[in-house]
XYZ file of C-alpha atoms in Angstrom:
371
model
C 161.879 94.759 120.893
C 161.741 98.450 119.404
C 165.103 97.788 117.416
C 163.577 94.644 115.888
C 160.800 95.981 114.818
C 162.184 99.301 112.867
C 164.691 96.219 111.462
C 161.357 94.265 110.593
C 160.112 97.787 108.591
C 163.079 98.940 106.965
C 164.003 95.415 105.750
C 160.098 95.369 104.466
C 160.461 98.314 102.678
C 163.731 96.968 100.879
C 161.653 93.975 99.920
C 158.903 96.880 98.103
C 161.239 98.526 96.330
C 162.519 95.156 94.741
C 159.145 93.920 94.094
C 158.747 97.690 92.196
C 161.866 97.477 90.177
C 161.364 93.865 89.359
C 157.647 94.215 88.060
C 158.352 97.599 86.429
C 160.731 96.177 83.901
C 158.276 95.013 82.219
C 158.335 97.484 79.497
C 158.016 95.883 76.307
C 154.323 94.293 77.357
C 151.418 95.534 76.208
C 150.200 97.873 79.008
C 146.442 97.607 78.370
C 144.564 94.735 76.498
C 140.798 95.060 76.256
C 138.104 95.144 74.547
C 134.502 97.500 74.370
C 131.682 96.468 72.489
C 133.825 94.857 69.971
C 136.549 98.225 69.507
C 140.164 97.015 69.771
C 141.325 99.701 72.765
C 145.133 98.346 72.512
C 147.309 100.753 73.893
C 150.847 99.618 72.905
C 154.809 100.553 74.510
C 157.927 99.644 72.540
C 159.048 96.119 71.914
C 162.665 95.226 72.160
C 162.246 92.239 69.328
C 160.581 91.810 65.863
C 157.811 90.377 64.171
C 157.763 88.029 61.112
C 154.721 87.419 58.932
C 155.723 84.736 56.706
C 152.862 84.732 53.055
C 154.035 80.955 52.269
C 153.600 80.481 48.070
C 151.725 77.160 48.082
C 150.126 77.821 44.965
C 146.278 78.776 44.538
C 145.707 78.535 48.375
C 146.692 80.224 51.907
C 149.196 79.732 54.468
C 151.127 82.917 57.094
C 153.415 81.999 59.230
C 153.836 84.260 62.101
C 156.747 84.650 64.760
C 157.614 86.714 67.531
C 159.697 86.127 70.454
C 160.686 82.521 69.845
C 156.751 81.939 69.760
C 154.922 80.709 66.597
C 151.875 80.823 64.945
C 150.513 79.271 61.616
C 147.294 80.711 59.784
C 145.999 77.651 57.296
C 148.371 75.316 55.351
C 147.508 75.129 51.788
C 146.022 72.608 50.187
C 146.470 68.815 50.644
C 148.996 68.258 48.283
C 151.322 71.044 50.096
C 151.457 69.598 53.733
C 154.820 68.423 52.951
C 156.022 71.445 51.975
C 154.729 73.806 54.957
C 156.482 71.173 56.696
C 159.730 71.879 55.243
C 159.365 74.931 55.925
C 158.583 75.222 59.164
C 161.609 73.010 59.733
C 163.904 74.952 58.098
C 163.441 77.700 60.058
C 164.387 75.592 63.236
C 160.529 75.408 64.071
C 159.444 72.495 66.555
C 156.285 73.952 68.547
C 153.333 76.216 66.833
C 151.502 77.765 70.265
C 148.704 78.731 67.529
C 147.282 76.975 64.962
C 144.355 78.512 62.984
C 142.347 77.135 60.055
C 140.035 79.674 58.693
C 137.766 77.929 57.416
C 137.415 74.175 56.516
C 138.148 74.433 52.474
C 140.569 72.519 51.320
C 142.864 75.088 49.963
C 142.998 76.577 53.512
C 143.497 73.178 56.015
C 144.723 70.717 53.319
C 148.170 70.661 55.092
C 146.686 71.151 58.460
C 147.075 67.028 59.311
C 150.703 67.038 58.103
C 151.504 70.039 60.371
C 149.197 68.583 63.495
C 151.444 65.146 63.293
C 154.924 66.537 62.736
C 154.934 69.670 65.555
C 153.518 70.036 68.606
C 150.459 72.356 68.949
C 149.170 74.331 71.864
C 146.039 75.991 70.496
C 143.958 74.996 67.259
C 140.986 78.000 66.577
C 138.366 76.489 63.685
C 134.824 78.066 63.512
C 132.289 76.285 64.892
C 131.285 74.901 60.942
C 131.886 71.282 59.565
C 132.525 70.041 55.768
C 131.460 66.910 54.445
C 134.871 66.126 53.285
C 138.037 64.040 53.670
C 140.092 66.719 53.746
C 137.946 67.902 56.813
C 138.186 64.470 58.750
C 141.754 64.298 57.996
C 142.642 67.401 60.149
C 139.477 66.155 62.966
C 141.347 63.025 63.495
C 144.572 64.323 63.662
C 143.588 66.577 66.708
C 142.253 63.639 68.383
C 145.585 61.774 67.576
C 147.553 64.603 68.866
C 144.680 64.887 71.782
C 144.011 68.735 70.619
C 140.204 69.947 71.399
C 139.278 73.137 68.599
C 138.905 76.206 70.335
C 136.466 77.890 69.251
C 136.886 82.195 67.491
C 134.937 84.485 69.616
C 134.907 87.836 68.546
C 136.729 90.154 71.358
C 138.963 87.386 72.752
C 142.430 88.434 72.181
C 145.723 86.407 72.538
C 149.293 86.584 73.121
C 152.205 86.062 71.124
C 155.853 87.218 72.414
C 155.625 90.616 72.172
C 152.430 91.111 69.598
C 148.858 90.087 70.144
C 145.995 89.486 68.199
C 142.543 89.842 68.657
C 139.262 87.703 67.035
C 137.089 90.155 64.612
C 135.157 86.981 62.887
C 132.972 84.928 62.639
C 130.316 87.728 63.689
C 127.446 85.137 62.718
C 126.609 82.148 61.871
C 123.926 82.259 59.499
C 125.730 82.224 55.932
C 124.060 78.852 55.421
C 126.030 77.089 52.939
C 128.532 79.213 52.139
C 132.264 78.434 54.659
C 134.079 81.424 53.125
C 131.955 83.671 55.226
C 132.573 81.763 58.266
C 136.348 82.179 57.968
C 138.424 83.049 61.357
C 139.277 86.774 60.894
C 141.757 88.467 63.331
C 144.307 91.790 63.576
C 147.388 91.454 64.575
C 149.199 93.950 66.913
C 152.968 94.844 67.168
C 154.116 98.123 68.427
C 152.676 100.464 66.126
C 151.588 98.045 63.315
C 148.613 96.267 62.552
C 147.637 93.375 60.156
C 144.461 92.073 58.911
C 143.368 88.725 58.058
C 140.095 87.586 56.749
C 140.383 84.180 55.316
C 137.921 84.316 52.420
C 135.524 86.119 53.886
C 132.781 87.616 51.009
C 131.054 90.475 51.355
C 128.250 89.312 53.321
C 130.345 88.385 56.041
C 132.976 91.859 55.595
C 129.215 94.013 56.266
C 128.870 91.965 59.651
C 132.458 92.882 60.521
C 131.797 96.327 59.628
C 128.869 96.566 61.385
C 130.384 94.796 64.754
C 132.022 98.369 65.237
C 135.455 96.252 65.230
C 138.590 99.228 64.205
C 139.886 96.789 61.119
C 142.021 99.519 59.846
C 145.500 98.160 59.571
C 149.203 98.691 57.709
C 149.254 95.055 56.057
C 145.680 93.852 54.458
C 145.947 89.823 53.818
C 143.705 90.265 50.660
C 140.314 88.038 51.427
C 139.566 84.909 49.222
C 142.446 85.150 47.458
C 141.967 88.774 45.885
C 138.502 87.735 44.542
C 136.031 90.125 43.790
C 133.239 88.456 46.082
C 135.896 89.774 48.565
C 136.088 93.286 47.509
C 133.407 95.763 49.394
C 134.856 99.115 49.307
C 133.728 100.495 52.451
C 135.653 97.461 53.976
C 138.729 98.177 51.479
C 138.126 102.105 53.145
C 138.131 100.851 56.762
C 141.001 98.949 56.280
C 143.572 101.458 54.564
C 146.119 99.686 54.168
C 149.739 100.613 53.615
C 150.046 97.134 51.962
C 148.367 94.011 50.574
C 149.288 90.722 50.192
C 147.691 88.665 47.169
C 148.186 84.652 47.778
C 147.105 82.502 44.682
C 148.230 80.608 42.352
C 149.892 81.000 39.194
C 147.711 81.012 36.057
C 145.004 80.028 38.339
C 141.213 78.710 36.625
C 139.777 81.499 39.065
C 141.249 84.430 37.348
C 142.447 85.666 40.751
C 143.515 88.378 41.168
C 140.601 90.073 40.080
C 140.802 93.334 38.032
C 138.277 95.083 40.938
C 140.775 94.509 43.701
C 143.666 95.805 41.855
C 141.978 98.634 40.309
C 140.825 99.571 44.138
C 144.533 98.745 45.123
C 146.048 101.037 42.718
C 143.495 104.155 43.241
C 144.359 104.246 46.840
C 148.346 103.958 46.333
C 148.591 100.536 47.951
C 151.802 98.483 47.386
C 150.823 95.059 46.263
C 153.059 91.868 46.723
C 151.765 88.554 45.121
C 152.854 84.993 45.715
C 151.852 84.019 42.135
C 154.412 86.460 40.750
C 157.100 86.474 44.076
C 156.873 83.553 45.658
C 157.210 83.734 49.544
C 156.873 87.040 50.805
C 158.204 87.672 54.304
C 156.958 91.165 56.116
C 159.703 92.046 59.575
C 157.934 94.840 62.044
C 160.635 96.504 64.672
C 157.073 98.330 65.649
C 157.732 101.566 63.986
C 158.873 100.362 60.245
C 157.651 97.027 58.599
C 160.451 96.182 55.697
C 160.173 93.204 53.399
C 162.457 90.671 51.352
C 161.451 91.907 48.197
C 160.149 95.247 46.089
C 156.593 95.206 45.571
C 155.042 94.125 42.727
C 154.796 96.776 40.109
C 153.159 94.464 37.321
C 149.115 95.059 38.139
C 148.200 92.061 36.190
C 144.805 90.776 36.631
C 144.282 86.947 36.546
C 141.229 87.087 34.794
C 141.314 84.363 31.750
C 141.640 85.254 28.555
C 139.157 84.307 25.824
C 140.078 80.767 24.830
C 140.363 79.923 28.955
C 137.253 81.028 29.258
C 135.930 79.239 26.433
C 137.223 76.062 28.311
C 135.754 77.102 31.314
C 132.427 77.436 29.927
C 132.327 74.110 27.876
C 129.554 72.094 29.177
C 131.186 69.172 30.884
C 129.694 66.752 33.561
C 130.378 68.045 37.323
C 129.579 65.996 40.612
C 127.491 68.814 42.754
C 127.520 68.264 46.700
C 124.059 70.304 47.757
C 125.045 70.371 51.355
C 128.414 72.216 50.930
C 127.109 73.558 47.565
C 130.527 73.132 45.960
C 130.754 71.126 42.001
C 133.835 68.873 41.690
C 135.496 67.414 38.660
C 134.231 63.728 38.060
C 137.526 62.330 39.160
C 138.044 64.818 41.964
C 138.901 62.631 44.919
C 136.637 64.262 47.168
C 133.855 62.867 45.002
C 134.351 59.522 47.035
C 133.539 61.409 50.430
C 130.241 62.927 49.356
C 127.099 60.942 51.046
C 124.701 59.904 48.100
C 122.120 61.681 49.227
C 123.846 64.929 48.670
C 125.097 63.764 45.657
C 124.147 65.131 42.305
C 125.462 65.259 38.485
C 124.901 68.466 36.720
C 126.043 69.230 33.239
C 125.778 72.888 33.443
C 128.433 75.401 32.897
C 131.041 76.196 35.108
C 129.589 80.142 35.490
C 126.133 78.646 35.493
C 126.868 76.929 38.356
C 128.672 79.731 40.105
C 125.492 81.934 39.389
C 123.717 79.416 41.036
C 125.466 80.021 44.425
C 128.035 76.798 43.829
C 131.867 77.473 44.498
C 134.295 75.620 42.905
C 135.616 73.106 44.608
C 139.549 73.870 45.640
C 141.069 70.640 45.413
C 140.212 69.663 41.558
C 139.922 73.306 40.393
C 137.009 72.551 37.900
């Protein structure tokens, strides 16, 4: 009976020292993941793999496409007329599942392609804010989560998620009080791998980037997604300062009626040595992080053009024309904008005011028509 039970022991403590070995391997995890009053305390080991953050060029709108590990995650999908082409191109890089799928916030230039994407892949996780538009594009996405059977999961600052070997953690919506304004409700979240950090904001404004600030959240980061499309609503400098980025990626469109870029970012941009890439000018820009160097496909961008209008654009711009104003969402369409048909009469209103007047007003444009 003695024998067997010193055999009993010493094969026990064989079983222990597997158990060590096998749950010690686990270097490449992130060690610690929390979060205190709002601070991001990562702490981060090496990873054995790399991260891709895909900037997608769909024109005057946003779409990232992030991978790690064989795991995938998509942040907005352009505008309606460009769910075809995310599509593609999540197909041609052999891409059947998305575990996340974020739209920041629900303007059309940000979860236009959303439906497409929700019917053609499979989709663990869809994070919205907590803020409905009165528009088609809107319902289109809603209804293809109930097709697909997908409940929105709501952005709470703090909660942090896993992707292979990075994480990211939600910094935004602080509040909820930006009445009728949905850029300052966008999703905003950093993104950790290894050593490197990247920022996106959506198209947050500057009323929502002072919340941020003032959550205490560490924003600063390597790679800055530039908010609202390089706009300057989007361009508070003690934001810019907590940030510091390395980089910063510009996604609009070409010749765009907005005049994105704006001079303000790029000015700040170029001040502060910051390498700029732009989809307008480079197409698709893809950023690869081993977790100690981030390389990308391409040079930066060495231009520094504004997108500001010139003289006779701005003379069209100005032209008083008739626009279809919906006072709920506080956005002016063309007259033959499609969403036109979506607006409830009672929120319906025609205003032949200028295009700035209207912006001066507290309108936005709206980003399907591009008035």
């Amino acid at each position: 009976m003695k024998h067997a039970r010193k055999w009993k022991a010493y094969l026990g403590s064989i079983y222990l020292l597997l158990l060590l070995l096998i749950t010690g391997c686990g270097a490449t995890e992130l060690q610690t993941m929390s979060s205190t009053n709002g601070q991001n305390t990562e702490e981060t080991a090496e990873v054995s793999d790399t991260l891709k953050v895909h900037y997608l060029d769909v024109g005057q709108g946003d779409c990232t496409l992030i991978e790690s590990q064989g795991e995938y995650m998509l942040i907005d999908a352009g505008d309606n007329d460009k769910g075809t082409l995310v599509q593609s191109y999540l197909e041609s890089q052999n891409i059947t599942h998305l575990k996340y799928m974020i739209g920041t916030h629900p303007d059309s230039d940000h979860i236009g392609g959303m439906d497409v994407v929700l019917t053609k892949f499979d989709v663990d996780t869809v994070i919205m804010p907590d803020i409905e538009n009165d528009t088609r594009t809107y319902d289109d996405v809603i209804q293809a989560m109930k097709y697909k059977n997908i409940q929105n999961t709501s952005p709470i600052p703090g909660q942090q998620y896993r992707l292979g070997e990075a994480s990211f953690t939600i910094i935004a919506p602080v509040h909820y009080d930006y009445g009728s304004n949905t850029n300052n409700y966008s999703v905003g979240l950093i993104l950790q791998h290894g050593n490197h950090r990247f920022l996106f904001t959506g198209d947050t404004e500057i009323e929502a980037q002072k919340d941020i600030l003032e959550s205490g959240v560490d924003i600063s980061a390597d790679v800055y997604k530039a908010a609202h499309h390089g706009s300057a609503t989007a361009a508070y400098e003690p934001f810019l300062q907590a940030v510091n980025p390395k980089y910063t990626v510009i996604s609009c469109g070409e010749d765009n009626s907005y005049g994105h870029p704006h001079a303000e970012v790029l000015n700040w941009m170029r001040q502060n040595h910051v390498e700029i890439f732009r989809t307008d000018e480079q197409g698709t820009i893809v950023a690869t992080s081993d977790g100690s160097t981030i390389s990308w496909n391409m040079s930066s961008s060495e231009t520094w053009h504004n997108g500001e209008p010139t003289q006779s654009d701005k003379e069209v711009l100005n032209t008083t024309q008739e626009y279809v104003l919906n006072l709920k969402t506080k956005k002016f369409h063309r007259t033959d904008c499609p969403s036109v048909e979506t607006i409830h009469e009672e929120n319906k209103e025609v205003s032949h005011k200028t295009r700035d007047a209207l912006i001066k007003e507290g309108y936005d444009a709206c980003g399907r028509c591009n008035p």
